[in-house]
PDB file of C-alpha atoms in Angstrom:
ATOM      1  CA  UNK N   1      68.290 115.905  54.856  1.00  0.00           C
ATOM      2  CA  UNK N   2      71.139 116.492  57.324  1.00  0.00           C
ATOM      3  CA  UNK N   3      74.283 118.374  56.250  1.00  0.00           C
ATOM      4  CA  UNK N   4      77.539 116.569  55.497  1.00  0.00           C
ATOM      5  CA  UNK N   5      79.126 117.889  58.704  1.00  0.00           C
ATOM      6  CA  UNK N   6      76.330 116.174  60.673  1.00  0.00           C
ATOM      7  CA  UNK N   7      77.031 112.881  59.015  1.00  0.00           C
ATOM      8  CA  UNK N   8      80.704 113.242  59.630  1.00  0.00           C
ATOM      9  CA  UNK N   9      80.023 113.924  63.359  1.00  0.00           C
ATOM     10  CA  UNK N  10      77.750 110.859  63.396  1.00  0.00           C
ATOM     11  CA  UNK N  11      80.559 108.737  62.003  1.00  0.00           C
ATOM     12  CA  UNK N  12      82.887 110.045  64.818  1.00  0.00           C
ATOM     13  CA  UNK N  13      80.234 109.032  67.406  1.00  0.00           C
ATOM     14  CA  UNK N  14      79.891 105.602  65.839  1.00  0.00           C
ATOM     15  CA  UNK N  15      83.652 105.128  66.077  1.00  0.00           C
ATOM     16  CA  UNK N  16      83.611 106.163  69.693  1.00  0.00           C
ATOM     17  CA  UNK N  17      80.786 103.711  70.477  1.00  0.00           C
ATOM     18  CA  UNK N  18      83.415 100.999  70.622  1.00  0.00           C
ATOM     19  CA  UNK N  19      84.256 102.093  74.185  1.00  0.00           C
ATOM     20  CA  UNK N  20      80.630 101.386  75.225  1.00  0.00           C
ATOM     21  CA  UNK N  21      80.821  97.863  73.713  1.00  0.00           C
ATOM     22  CA  UNK N  22      84.159  97.187  75.361  1.00  0.00           C
ATOM     23  CA  UNK N  23      82.844  98.165  78.812  1.00  0.00           C
ATOM     24  CA  UNK N  24      79.801  95.935  78.249  1.00  0.00           C
ATOM     25  CA  UNK N  25      82.206  93.160  77.356  1.00  0.00           C
ATOM     26  CA  UNK N  26      84.290  93.711  80.540  1.00  0.00           C
ATOM     27  CA  UNK N  27      81.238  93.114  82.824  1.00  0.00           C
ATOM     28  CA  UNK N  28      80.505  89.708  81.304  1.00  0.00           C
ATOM     29  CA  UNK N  29      81.473  86.554  83.210  1.00  0.00           C
ATOM     30  CA  UNK N  30      84.869  85.242  82.063  1.00  0.00           C
ATOM     31  CA  UNK N  31      83.376  81.997  80.754  1.00  0.00           C
ATOM     32  CA  UNK N  32      80.812  83.854  78.744  1.00  0.00           C
ATOM     33  CA  UNK N  33      82.439  85.890  75.948  1.00  0.00           C
ATOM     34  CA  UNK N  34      80.380  88.165  73.693  1.00  0.00           C
ATOM     35  CA  UNK N  35      79.559  85.487  71.061  1.00  0.00           C
ATOM     36  CA  UNK N  36      78.251  83.126  73.777  1.00  0.00           C
ATOM     37  CA  UNK N  37      76.221  85.925  75.345  1.00  0.00           C
ATOM     38  CA  UNK N  38      74.685  86.738  71.972  1.00  0.00           C
ATOM     39  CA  UNK N  39      73.658  83.088  71.409  1.00  0.00           C
ATOM     40  CA  UNK N  40      72.037  82.850  74.829  1.00  0.00           C
ATOM     41  CA  UNK N  41      70.343  86.232  74.418  1.00  0.00           C
ATOM     42  CA  UNK N  42      68.913  85.349  70.997  1.00  0.00           C
ATOM     43  CA  UNK N  43      67.638  81.947  72.190  1.00  0.00           C
ATOM     44  CA  UNK N  44      66.029  83.627  75.133  1.00  0.00           C
ATOM     45  CA  UNK N  45      64.445  86.347  73.033  1.00  0.00           C
ATOM     46  CA  UNK N  46      63.231  84.268  70.083  1.00  0.00           C
ATOM     47  CA  UNK N  47      62.941  80.761  71.508  1.00  0.00           C
ATOM     48  CA  UNK N  48      64.091  77.446  70.144  1.00  0.00           C
ATOM     49  CA  UNK N  49      65.542  77.589  66.651  1.00  0.00           C
ATOM     50  CA  UNK N  50      67.716  75.932  64.064  1.00  0.00           C
ATOM     51  CA  UNK N  51      71.406  76.779  63.789  1.00  0.00           C
ATOM     52  CA  UNK N  52      70.788  78.386  60.351  1.00  0.00           C
ATOM     53  CA  UNK N  53      68.320  80.896  61.918  1.00  0.00           C
ATOM     54  CA  UNK N  54      70.765  81.617  64.710  1.00  0.00           C
ATOM     55  CA  UNK N  55      73.507  82.357  62.202  1.00  0.00           C
ATOM     56  CA  UNK N  56      71.194  84.730  60.377  1.00  0.00           C
ATOM     57  CA  UNK N  57      70.346  86.587  63.561  1.00  0.00           C
ATOM     58  CA  UNK N  58      73.997  86.709  64.539  1.00  0.00           C
ATOM     59  CA  UNK N  59      74.900  87.926  61.024  1.00  0.00           C
ATOM     60  CA  UNK N  60      77.854  85.503  60.894  1.00  0.00           C
ATOM     61  CA  UNK N  61      78.529  82.367  58.872  1.00  0.00           C
ATOM     62  CA  UNK N  62      77.709  78.883  60.078  1.00  0.00           C
ATOM     63  CA  UNK N  63      81.335  78.057  61.116  1.00  0.00           C
ATOM     64  CA  UNK N  64      81.413  80.950  63.549  1.00  0.00           C
ATOM     65  CA  UNK N  65      77.906  80.090  64.797  1.00  0.00           C
ATOM     66  CA  UNK N  66      79.013  76.530  65.343  1.00  0.00           C
ATOM     67  CA  UNK N  67      81.968  77.578  67.522  1.00  0.00           C
ATOM     68  CA  UNK N  68      79.740  79.825  69.651  1.00  0.00           C
ATOM     69  CA  UNK N  69      77.127  77.042  70.010  1.00  0.00           C
ATOM     70  CA  UNK N  70      79.797  74.443  70.884  1.00  0.00           C
ATOM     71  CA  UNK N  71      81.004  76.803  73.679  1.00  0.00           C
ATOM     72  CA  UNK N  72      77.557  77.147  75.261  1.00  0.00           C
ATOM     73  CA  UNK N  73      76.707  73.505  74.823  1.00  0.00           C
ATOM     74  CA  UNK N  74      79.966  72.573  76.645  1.00  0.00           C
ATOM     75  CA  UNK N  75      78.851  74.696  79.580  1.00  0.00           C
ATOM     76  CA  UNK N  76      75.405  73.093  79.642  1.00  0.00           C
ATOM     77  CA  UNK N  77      73.634  76.369  78.781  1.00  0.00           C
ATOM     78  CA  UNK N  78      71.921  75.010  75.652  1.00  0.00           C
ATOM     79  CA  UNK N  79      71.012  71.698  74.251  1.00  0.00           C
ATOM     80  CA  UNK N  80      70.764  70.417  70.680  1.00  0.00           C
ATOM     81  CA  UNK N  81      68.002  68.069  69.730  1.00  0.00           C
ATOM     82  CA  UNK N  82      66.880  66.558  66.406  1.00  0.00           C
ATOM     83  CA  UNK N  83      64.457  68.691  64.428  1.00  0.00           C
ATOM     84  CA  UNK N  84      61.207  66.600  64.047  1.00  0.00           C
ATOM     85  CA  UNK N  85      60.695  68.219  60.629  1.00  0.00           C
ATOM     86  CA  UNK N  86      64.198  67.468  59.335  1.00  0.00           C
ATOM     87  CA  UNK N  87      66.260  64.880  61.184  1.00  0.00           C
ATOM     88  CA  UNK N  88      69.496  66.269  59.611  1.00  0.00           C
ATOM     89  CA  UNK N  89      68.949  69.587  61.445  1.00  0.00           C
ATOM     90  CA  UNK N  90      69.144  70.317  65.086  1.00  0.00           C
ATOM     91  CA  UNK N  91      67.017  72.583  67.263  1.00  0.00           C
ATOM     92  CA  UNK N  92      68.830  74.732  69.829  1.00  0.00           C
ATOM     93  CA  UNK N  93      67.139  75.235  73.208  1.00  0.00           C
ATOM     94  CA  UNK N  94      68.105  76.995  76.384  1.00  0.00           C
ATOM     95  CA  UNK N  95      68.608  74.738  79.466  1.00  0.00           C
ATOM     96  CA  UNK N  96      67.667  75.905  82.958  1.00  0.00           C
ATOM     97  CA  UNK N  97      71.355  76.718  83.419  1.00  0.00           C
ATOM     98  CA  UNK N  98      71.241  78.832  80.244  1.00  0.00           C
ATOM     99  CA  UNK N  99      68.243  80.759  81.522  1.00  0.00           C
ATOM    100  CA  UNK N 100      70.119  81.439  84.730  1.00  0.00           C
ATOM    101  CA  UNK N 101      73.081  82.690  82.709  1.00  0.00           C
ATOM    102  CA  UNK N 102      70.765  84.994  80.672  1.00  0.00           C
ATOM    103  CA  UNK N 103      69.329  86.353  83.862  1.00  0.00           C
ATOM    104  CA  UNK N 104      72.859  87.084  85.176  1.00  0.00           C
ATOM    105  CA  UNK N 105      73.861  88.770  81.890  1.00  0.00           C
ATOM    106  CA  UNK N 106      70.725  90.808  81.940  1.00  0.00           C
ATOM    107  CA  UNK N 107      71.269  91.881  85.587  1.00  0.00           C
ATOM    108  CA  UNK N 108      74.856  92.933  84.916  1.00  0.00           C
ATOM    109  CA  UNK N 109      73.980  94.835  81.706  1.00  0.00           C
ATOM    110  CA  UNK N 110      70.980  96.587  83.272  1.00  0.00           C
ATOM    111  CA  UNK N 111      73.092  97.617  86.261  1.00  0.00           C
ATOM    112  CA  UNK N 112      75.856  99.065  84.051  1.00  0.00           C
ATOM    113  CA  UNK N 113      73.356 100.979  81.935  1.00  0.00           C
ATOM    114  CA  UNK N 114      71.539 102.232  85.058  1.00  0.00           C
ATOM    115  CA  UNK N 115      74.849 103.411  86.501  1.00  0.00           C
ATOM    116  CA  UNK N 116      75.982 105.171  83.272  1.00  0.00           C
ATOM    117  CA  UNK N 117      72.571 106.582  82.298  1.00  0.00           C
ATOM    118  CA  UNK N 118      71.301 107.388  85.803  1.00  0.00           C
ATOM    119  CA  UNK N 119      71.176 111.100  85.039  1.00  0.00           C
ATOM    120  CA  UNK N 120      69.054 110.542  81.874  1.00  0.00           C
ATOM    121  CA  UNK N 121      65.281 110.924  82.036  1.00  0.00           C
ATOM    122  CA  UNK N 122      63.027 108.012  81.090  1.00  0.00           C
ATOM    123  CA  UNK N 123      62.006 110.063  78.021  1.00  0.00           C
ATOM    124  CA  UNK N 124      65.693 110.449  76.957  1.00  0.00           C
ATOM    125  CA  UNK N 125      66.349 106.691  77.344  1.00  0.00           C
ATOM    126  CA  UNK N 126      63.139 105.947  75.382  1.00  0.00           C
ATOM    127  CA  UNK N 127      64.174 108.355  72.665  1.00  0.00           C
ATOM    128  CA  UNK N 128      67.599 106.667  72.436  1.00  0.00           C
ATOM    129  CA  UNK N 129      65.916 103.286  72.037  1.00  0.00           C
ATOM    130  CA  UNK N 130      63.560 104.585  69.350  1.00  0.00           C
ATOM    131  CA  UNK N 131      66.352 106.234  67.395  1.00  0.00           C
ATOM    132  CA  UNK N 132      68.692 103.236  67.593  1.00  0.00           C
ATOM    133  CA  UNK N 133      65.859 100.961  66.489  1.00  0.00           C
ATOM    134  CA  UNK N 134      65.117 103.253  63.574  1.00  0.00           C
ATOM    135  CA  UNK N 135      68.849 103.403  62.660  1.00  0.00           C
ATOM    136  CA  UNK N 136      69.067  99.587  62.584  1.00  0.00           C
ATOM    137  CA  UNK N 137      65.938  99.359  60.496  1.00  0.00           C
ATOM    138  CA  UNK N 138      67.444 101.895  58.029  1.00  0.00           C
ATOM    139  CA  UNK N 139      70.298  99.422  57.491  1.00  0.00           C
ATOM    140  CA  UNK N 140      67.975  96.472  57.049  1.00  0.00           C
ATOM    141  CA  UNK N 141      68.634  94.712  60.404  1.00  0.00           C
ATOM    142  CA  UNK N 142      66.054  91.943  60.727  1.00  0.00           C
ATOM    143  CA  UNK N 143      66.088  92.365  64.503  1.00  0.00           C
ATOM    144  CA  UNK N 144      65.218  96.043  64.516  1.00  0.00           C
ATOM    145  CA  UNK N 145      61.461  95.957  64.995  1.00  0.00           C
ATOM    146  CA  UNK N 146      60.069  97.305  68.237  1.00  0.00           C
ATOM    147  CA  UNK N 147      59.977  94.788  71.069  1.00  0.00           C
ATOM    148  CA  UNK N 148      56.610  93.202  71.923  1.00  0.00           C
ATOM    149  CA  UNK N 149      57.265  93.547  75.580  1.00  0.00           C
ATOM    150  CA  UNK N 150      58.858  96.258  77.681  1.00  0.00           C
ATOM    151  CA  UNK N 151      61.906  94.089  78.625  1.00  0.00           C
ATOM    152  CA  UNK N 152      65.142  95.810  77.812  1.00  0.00           C
ATOM    153  CA  UNK N 153      67.605  94.256  75.356  1.00  0.00           C
ATOM    154  CA  UNK N 154      70.121  92.042  77.206  1.00  0.00           C
ATOM    155  CA  UNK N 155      73.479  91.950  75.465  1.00  0.00           C
ATOM    156  CA  UNK N 156      72.903  91.555  71.798  1.00  0.00           C
ATOM    157  CA  UNK N 157      70.083  94.050  71.728  1.00  0.00           C
ATOM    158  CA  UNK N 158      67.728  91.863  69.817  1.00  0.00           C
ATOM    159  CA  UNK N 159      64.044  92.858  70.205  1.00  0.00           C
ATOM    160  CA  UNK N 160      61.335  90.365  69.265  1.00  0.00           C
ATOM    161  CA  UNK N 161      60.059  90.302  65.712  1.00  0.00           C
ATOM    162  CA  UNK N 162      57.074  88.006  64.978  1.00  0.00           C
ATOM    163  CA  UNK N 163      58.078  87.224  61.376  1.00  0.00           C
ATOM    164  CA  UNK N 164      61.042  85.185  62.545  1.00  0.00           C
ATOM    165  CA  UNK N 165      60.509  81.428  62.210  1.00  0.00           C
ATOM    166  CA  UNK N 166      61.214  79.446  65.304  1.00  0.00           C
ATOM    167  CA  UNK N 167      59.574  76.739  67.367  1.00  0.00           C
ATOM    168  CA  UNK N 168      57.411  77.727  70.256  1.00  0.00           C
ATOM    169  CA  UNK N 169      59.262  78.322  73.434  1.00  0.00           C
ATOM    170  CA  UNK N 170      57.936  76.776  76.574  1.00  0.00           C
ATOM    171  CA  UNK N 171      57.782  79.057  79.617  1.00  0.00           C
ATOM    172  CA  UNK N 172      60.478  78.566  82.253  1.00  0.00           C
TER     173      UNK N 172
END
């Protein structure tokens, strides 16, 4: 087990990580704030889903999720359709415009990370990914399982986990 001083240093590093998140936020398009980017990223990663599943993945309540969804619906990036299994529920699905927005978010994020981590080896980047995934799993994050494909996390950092229930996504 690590010593107390190591845990204290780890807490200082967590606090400083806000600067990384702020810089990631600054590179996002002005009409796509962090919550909207997270919605798009999760729908891209996991496919079509109910609002309740999205709220669970976002780790926020339904009212916050509804506001984020309304924002991306207004921009034409996702659509809501009746759930065939339960007409009271809606299934959220990316539109072609939403897929284009996800591609742009991914491009911007990958470029920023490539710029900032350009002097890191592939092994070091891989080690960081493994350790961050393990850390998230230690805290019970349902999204922390290793990705099924080598694609990097986009904005929300949400690798694929097969146990999530969602409808099958059709390829773009």
